[in-house]
Amino acid sequence: MNDRAVMEQLASDNMGLAYKIAHDYGNCGLETEDLESAALFGLAKAAMSYDQSRGVWFSVFAARCINNEIRMEIRKTKRHMGQISLDAERYAAEDEKRAVTLMDTLPYEEPGFERVDSSDLIPSLLSGLPARESQSIRLVVCSGMTCVEAARKMGLSVSWVSKCIKSGITKIREREVYK
């Protein structure tokens, strides 16, 4: 671990690098401010975790951390592109002062909703899956944990949890198609 003065100096000396890398991603669809924010966050993480004894220059280490942080931000943003919040306010055409959400426009009783509320739906979907796939899906999809939290709880790597979820969901979809 670095002491605070050293971390601040490393970050301060390499802010130009962070901005340069952020601007290299200029055409990725994110706002410049979002890219710069991710880059500075990556720089801060690099300054906090840098270990000089490994024989790597800080700028090389920081560039890797900055690029990784920007790429994660891009993936996160692309994952949410095109999604519409049911709680996003829209204004009714006849009354510009009255806000209406998309949820307000949906019918109260939708066919098939009772199946979603059924407590035996999840276990039946997960039945027959390998234990790791089932547990990964329960923790991340059903319980709302992040893959990092689920990986810690299960004692696995984040990429392994992600693969288990993807594999399990694929198997569920294949089963549902052939029913």
PDB file of C-alpha atoms in Angstrom:
ATOM      1  CA  MET A   1       0.000   0.000   0.000  1.00  0.00           C
ATOM      2  CA  ASN A   2       1.140   3.549  -0.732  1.00  0.00           C
ATOM      3  CA  ASP A   3       0.979   6.395   1.686  1.00  0.00           C
ATOM      4  CA  ARG A   4      -1.446   9.179   0.857  1.00  0.00           C
ATOM      5  CA  ALA A   5       1.157  11.761  -0.268  1.00  0.00           C
ATOM      6  CA  VAL A   6       2.742   9.307  -2.718  1.00  0.00           C
ATOM      7  CA  MET A   7      -0.679   8.299  -4.120  1.00  0.00           C
ATOM      8  CA  GLU A   8      -1.670  11.936  -4.593  1.00  0.00           C
ATOM      9  CA  GLN A   9       1.634  12.711  -6.310  1.00  0.00           C
ATOM     10  CA  LEU A  10       1.336   9.721  -8.661  1.00  0.00           C
ATOM     11  CA  ALA A  11      -2.220  10.693  -9.586  1.00  0.00           C
ATOM     12  CA  SER A  12      -1.351  14.364  -9.991  1.00  0.00           C
ATOM     13  CA  ASP A  13       1.669  13.642 -12.197  1.00  0.00           C
ATOM     14  CA  ASN A  14      -0.367  11.388 -14.505  1.00  0.00           C
ATOM     15  CA  MET A  15      -3.630  13.284 -14.961  1.00  0.00           C
ATOM     16  CA  GLY A  16      -2.587  14.212 -18.495  1.00  0.00           C
ATOM     17  CA  LEU A  17      -2.247  10.515 -19.291  1.00  0.00           C
ATOM     18  CA  ALA A  18      -5.779   9.890 -18.011  1.00  0.00           C
ATOM     19  CA  TYR A  19      -7.244  12.697 -20.127  1.00  0.00           C
ATOM     20  CA  LYS A  20      -5.290  11.557 -23.196  1.00  0.00           C
ATOM     21  CA  ILE A  21      -6.554   7.982 -22.903  1.00  0.00           C
ATOM     22  CA  ALA A  22     -10.120   9.236 -22.313  1.00  0.00           C
ATOM     23  CA  HIS A  23      -9.971  11.327 -25.486  1.00  0.00           C
ATOM     24  CA  ASP A  24      -8.684   8.308 -27.459  1.00  0.00           C
ATOM     25  CA  TYR A  25     -12.134   6.769 -26.862  1.00  0.00           C
ATOM     26  CA  GLY A  26     -13.895   9.867 -28.226  1.00  0.00           C
ATOM     27  CA  ASN A  27     -16.032   8.064 -30.806  1.00  0.00           C
ATOM     28  CA  CYS A  28     -17.373   5.292 -28.576  1.00  0.00           C
ATOM     29  CA  GLY A  29     -20.753   6.908 -27.944  1.00  0.00           C
ATOM     30  CA  LEU A  30     -20.121   8.214 -24.417  1.00  0.00           C
ATOM     31  CA  GLU A  31     -19.941  11.843 -23.430  1.00  0.00           C
ATOM     32  CA  THR A  32     -16.436  13.260 -22.960  1.00  0.00           C
ATOM     33  CA  GLU A  33     -17.183  13.985 -19.296  1.00  0.00           C
ATOM     34  CA  ASP A  34     -18.150  10.343 -18.676  1.00  0.00           C
ATOM     35  CA  LEU A  35     -14.964   9.117 -20.339  1.00  0.00           C
ATOM     36  CA  GLU A  36     -12.833  11.534 -18.333  1.00  0.00           C
ATOM     37  CA  SER A  37     -14.578  10.553 -15.123  1.00  0.00           C
ATOM     38  CA  ALA A  38     -13.931   6.862 -15.760  1.00  0.00           C
ATOM     39  CA  ALA A  39     -10.318   7.629 -16.678  1.00  0.00           C
ATOM     40  CA  LEU A  40      -9.722   9.595 -13.482  1.00  0.00           C
ATOM     41  CA  PHE A  41     -11.347   6.835 -11.452  1.00  0.00           C
ATOM     42  CA  GLY A  42      -9.007   4.329 -13.098  1.00  0.00           C
ATOM     43  CA  LEU A  43      -6.049   6.585 -12.312  1.00  0.00           C
ATOM     44  CA  ALA A  44      -7.089   6.803  -8.666  1.00  0.00           C
ATOM     45  CA  LYS A  45      -7.430   3.017  -8.466  1.00  0.00           C
ATOM     46  CA  ALA A  46      -3.987   2.657 -10.037  1.00  0.00           C
ATOM     47  CA  ALA A  47      -2.445   5.067  -7.537  1.00  0.00           C
ATOM     48  CA  MET A  48      -3.994   3.173  -4.634  1.00  0.00           C
ATOM     49  CA  SER A  49      -2.889  -0.263  -5.793  1.00  0.00           C
ATOM     50  CA  TYR A  50       0.500   0.475  -7.390  1.00  0.00           C
ATOM     51  CA  ASP A  51       3.372  -1.640  -6.093  1.00  0.00           C
ATOM     52  CA  GLN A  52       6.748  -0.271  -7.130  1.00  0.00           C
ATOM     53  CA  SER A  53       8.501  -3.498  -6.113  1.00  0.00           C
ATOM     54  CA  ARG A  54       7.008  -5.257  -9.143  1.00  0.00           C
ATOM     55  CA  GLY A  55       9.360  -3.328 -11.429  1.00  0.00           C
ATOM     56  CA  VAL A  56       6.675  -1.773 -13.642  1.00  0.00           C
ATOM     57  CA  TRP A  57       6.587   1.950 -14.316  1.00  0.00           C
ATOM     58  CA  PHE A  58       3.579   3.632 -12.811  1.00  0.00           C
ATOM     59  CA  SER A  59       2.507   5.151 -16.147  1.00  0.00           C
ATOM     60  CA  VAL A  60       2.359   1.698 -17.764  1.00  0.00           C
ATOM     61  CA  PHE A  61       0.369   0.289 -14.830  1.00  0.00           C
ATOM     62  CA  ALA A  62      -1.919   3.339 -14.743  1.00  0.00           C
ATOM     63  CA  ALA A  63      -2.592   3.198 -18.495  1.00  0.00           C
ATOM     64  CA  ARG A  64      -3.811  -0.391 -18.131  1.00  0.00           C
ATOM     65  CA  CYS A  65      -6.065   0.525 -15.167  1.00  0.00           C
ATOM     66  CA  ILE A  66      -7.447   3.581 -16.986  1.00  0.00           C
ATOM     67  CA  ASN A  67      -8.206   1.610 -20.159  1.00  0.00           C
ATOM     68  CA  ASN A  68      -9.902  -1.129 -18.138  1.00  0.00           C
ATOM     69  CA  GLU A  69     -12.076   1.368 -16.272  1.00  0.00           C
ATOM     70  CA  ILE A  70     -13.141   3.108 -19.496  1.00  0.00           C
ATOM     71  CA  ARG A  71     -13.950  -0.220 -21.150  1.00  0.00           C
ATOM     72  CA  MET A  72     -16.063  -1.257 -18.154  1.00  0.00           C
ATOM     73  CA  GLU A  73     -17.961   2.050 -18.399  1.00  0.00           C
ATOM     74  CA  ILE A  74     -18.551   1.509 -22.121  1.00  0.00           C
ATOM     75  CA  ARG A  75     -19.829  -2.041 -21.529  1.00  0.00           C
ATOM     76  CA  LYS A  76     -22.077  -0.873 -18.721  1.00  0.00           C
ATOM     77  CA  THR A  77     -23.512   1.908 -20.864  1.00  0.00           C
ATOM     78  CA  LYS A  78     -24.057  -0.325 -23.903  1.00  0.00           C
ATOM     79  CA  ARG A  79     -25.831  -2.873 -21.722  1.00  0.00           C
ATOM     80  CA  HIS A  80     -28.386  -0.217 -20.753  1.00  0.00           C
ATOM     81  CA  MET A  81     -28.775   1.420 -24.188  1.00  0.00           C
ATOM     82  CA  GLY A  82     -32.296   1.273 -25.505  1.00  0.00           C
ATOM     83  CA  GLN A  83     -33.820   0.355 -22.173  1.00  0.00           C
ATOM     84  CA  ILE A  84     -36.758   2.374 -20.980  1.00  0.00           C
ATOM     85  CA  SER A  85     -37.542   2.908 -17.335  1.00  0.00           C
ATOM     86  CA  LEU A  86     -41.127   2.202 -16.345  1.00  0.00           C
ATOM     87  CA  ASP A  87     -40.824   5.077 -13.870  1.00  0.00           C
ATOM     88  CA  ALA A  88     -39.530   7.665 -16.369  1.00  0.00           C
ATOM     89  CA  GLU A  89     -41.923  10.580 -16.430  1.00  0.00           C
ATOM     90  CA  ARG A  90     -43.605  11.600 -19.657  1.00  0.00           C
ATOM     91  CA  TYR A  91     -46.161  14.335 -20.044  1.00  0.00           C
ATOM     92  CA  ALA A  92     -49.659  13.535 -21.207  1.00  0.00           C
ATOM     93  CA  ALA A  93     -50.475  15.131 -24.574  1.00  0.00           C
ATOM     94  CA  GLU A  94     -53.752  16.661 -23.394  1.00  0.00           C
ATOM     95  CA  ASP A  95     -52.292  18.085 -20.188  1.00  0.00           C
ATOM     96  CA  GLU A  96     -48.659  19.219 -20.381  1.00  0.00           C
ATOM     97  CA  LYS A  97     -48.542  19.762 -16.604  1.00  0.00           C
ATOM     98  CA  ARG A  98     -49.506  16.213 -15.596  1.00  0.00           C
ATOM     99  CA  ALA A  99     -46.618  13.763 -15.548  1.00  0.00           C
ATOM    100  CA  VAL A 100     -47.380  10.179 -16.512  1.00  0.00           C
ATOM    101  CA  THR A 101     -45.033   7.221 -16.231  1.00  0.00           C
ATOM    102  CA  LEU A 102     -44.925   4.315 -18.654  1.00  0.00           C
ATOM    103  CA  MET A 103     -46.093   2.089 -15.790  1.00  0.00           C
ATOM    104  CA  ASP A 104     -49.262   4.227 -15.580  1.00  0.00           C
ATOM    105  CA  THR A 105     -50.108   3.380 -19.194  1.00  0.00           C
ATOM    106  CA  LEU A 106     -49.778  -0.392 -18.835  1.00  0.00           C
ATOM    107  CA  PRO A 107     -52.884  -2.458 -18.097  1.00  0.00           C
ATOM    108  CA  TYR A 108     -53.136  -3.611 -14.497  1.00  0.00           C
ATOM    109  CA  GLU A 109     -53.848  -7.233 -15.385  1.00  0.00           C
ATOM    110  CA  GLU A 110     -51.498  -8.565 -18.017  1.00  0.00           C
ATOM    111  CA  PRO A 111     -51.837 -12.165 -19.213  1.00  0.00           C
ATOM    112  CA  GLY A 112     -49.010 -14.289 -17.854  1.00  0.00           C
ATOM    113  CA  PHE A 113     -48.161 -11.998 -14.915  1.00  0.00           C
ATOM    114  CA  GLU A 114     -49.629 -14.457 -12.441  1.00  0.00           C
ATOM    115  CA  ARG A 115     -46.995 -16.937 -13.620  1.00  0.00           C
ATOM    116  CA  VAL A 116     -44.187 -14.487 -12.802  1.00  0.00           C
ATOM    117  CA  ASP A 117     -45.549 -13.995  -9.301  1.00  0.00           C
ATOM    118  CA  SER A 118     -45.673 -17.733  -8.740  1.00  0.00           C
ATOM    119  CA  SER A 119     -43.144 -18.778  -6.107  1.00  0.00           C
ATOM    120  CA  ASP A 120     -42.543 -22.124  -7.805  1.00  0.00           C
ATOM    121  CA  LEU A 121     -41.513 -20.617 -11.145  1.00  0.00           C
ATOM    122  CA  ILE A 122     -37.870 -19.957 -10.255  1.00  0.00           C
ATOM    123  CA  PRO A 123     -37.162 -23.403  -8.755  1.00  0.00           C
ATOM    124  CA  SER A 124     -38.762 -25.101 -11.750  1.00  0.00           C
ATOM    125  CA  LEU A 125     -36.652 -23.072 -14.180  1.00  0.00           C
ATOM    126  CA  LEU A 126     -33.455 -23.786 -12.240  1.00  0.00           C
ATOM    127  CA  SER A 127     -34.165 -27.476 -11.723  1.00  0.00           C
ATOM    128  CA  GLY A 128     -31.837 -29.730 -13.638  1.00  0.00           C
ATOM    129  CA  LEU A 129     -29.072 -27.130 -13.877  1.00  0.00           C
ATOM    130  CA  PRO A 130     -25.668 -27.877 -12.373  1.00  0.00           C
ATOM    131  CA  ALA A 131     -25.344 -26.517  -8.819  1.00  0.00           C
ATOM    132  CA  ARG A 132     -22.925 -23.708  -9.703  1.00  0.00           C
ATOM    133  CA  GLU A 133     -25.105 -22.462 -12.555  1.00  0.00           C
ATOM    134  CA  SER A 134     -28.222 -22.580 -10.402  1.00  0.00           C
ATOM    135  CA  GLN A 135     -26.548 -20.811  -7.479  1.00  0.00           C
ATOM    136  CA  SER A 136     -25.001 -18.162  -9.741  1.00  0.00           C
ATOM    137  CA  ILE A 137     -28.368 -17.354 -11.301  1.00  0.00           C
ATOM    138  CA  ARG A 138     -30.103 -17.283  -7.893  1.00  0.00           C
ATOM    139  CA  LEU A 139     -27.540 -14.871  -6.440  1.00  0.00           C
ATOM    140  CA  VAL A 140     -27.131 -12.504  -9.392  1.00  0.00           C
ATOM    141  CA  VAL A 141     -30.426 -12.615 -11.288  1.00  0.00           C
ATOM    142  CA  CYS A 142     -32.886 -13.368  -8.491  1.00  0.00           C
ATOM    143  CA  SER A 143     -31.219 -11.762  -5.469  1.00  0.00           C
ATOM    144  CA  GLY A 144     -29.717  -8.792  -7.297  1.00  0.00           C
ATOM    145  CA  MET A 145     -26.100  -9.352  -6.240  1.00  0.00           C
ATOM    146  CA  THR A 146     -23.316  -8.222  -8.507  1.00  0.00           C
ATOM    147  CA  CYS A 147     -21.128 -10.880 -10.110  1.00  0.00           C
ATOM    148  CA  VAL A 148     -18.299  -9.733  -7.837  1.00  0.00           C
ATOM    149  CA  GLU A 149     -20.392 -10.268  -4.699  1.00  0.00           C
ATOM    150  CA  ALA A 150     -21.616 -13.653  -5.924  1.00  0.00           C
ATOM    151  CA  ALA A 151     -18.070 -14.720  -6.803  1.00  0.00           C
ATOM    152  CA  ARG A 152     -16.870 -13.844  -3.309  1.00  0.00           C
ATOM    153  CA  LYS A 153     -19.757 -15.705  -1.715  1.00  0.00           C
ATOM    154  CA  MET A 154     -19.232 -18.793  -3.891  1.00  0.00           C
ATOM    155  CA  GLY A 155     -15.433 -18.727  -3.751  1.00  0.00           C
ATOM    156  CA  LEU A 156     -15.135 -18.486  -7.545  1.00  0.00           C
ATOM    157  CA  SER A 157     -13.721 -15.958  -9.981  1.00  0.00           C
ATOM    158  CA  VAL A 158     -16.014 -13.292 -11.408  1.00  0.00           C
ATOM    159  CA  SER A 159     -15.520 -14.626 -14.934  1.00  0.00           C
ATOM    160  CA  TRP A 160     -16.493 -18.134 -13.790  1.00  0.00           C
ATOM    161  CA  VAL A 161     -19.721 -16.826 -12.206  1.00  0.00           C
ATOM    162  CA  SER A 162     -20.491 -14.918 -15.404  1.00  0.00           C
ATOM    163  CA  LYS A 163     -19.915 -18.065 -17.499  1.00  0.00           C
ATOM    164  CA  CYS A 164     -22.167 -20.082 -15.168  1.00  0.00           C
ATOM    165  CA  ILE A 165     -24.965 -17.529 -15.518  1.00  0.00           C
ATOM    166  CA  LYS A 166     -24.666 -17.389 -19.298  1.00  0.00           C
ATOM    167  CA  SER A 167     -24.554 -21.172 -19.607  1.00  0.00           C
ATOM    168  CA  GLY A 168     -27.488 -21.657 -17.226  1.00  0.00           C
ATOM    169  CA  ILE A 169     -29.678 -19.094 -18.965  1.00  0.00           C
ATOM    170  CA  THR A 170     -28.872 -20.655 -22.339  1.00  0.00           C
ATOM    171  CA  LYS A 171     -29.945 -24.067 -21.020  1.00  0.00           C
ATOM    172  CA  ILE A 172     -33.171 -22.615 -19.596  1.00  0.00           C
ATOM    173  CA  ARG A 173     -33.985 -20.923 -22.909  1.00  0.00           C
ATOM    174  CA  GLU A 174     -33.309 -24.101 -24.870  1.00  0.00           C
ATOM    175  CA  ARG A 175     -35.571 -26.062 -22.520  1.00  0.00           C
ATOM    176  CA  GLU A 176     -38.355 -23.469 -22.799  1.00  0.00           C
ATOM    177  CA  VAL A 177     -38.185 -23.467 -26.614  1.00  0.00           C
ATOM    178  CA  TYR A 178     -38.702 -27.224 -26.845  1.00  0.00           C
ATOM    179  CA  LYS A 179     -41.581 -27.416 -24.317  1.00  0.00           C
TER     180      LYS A 179
END
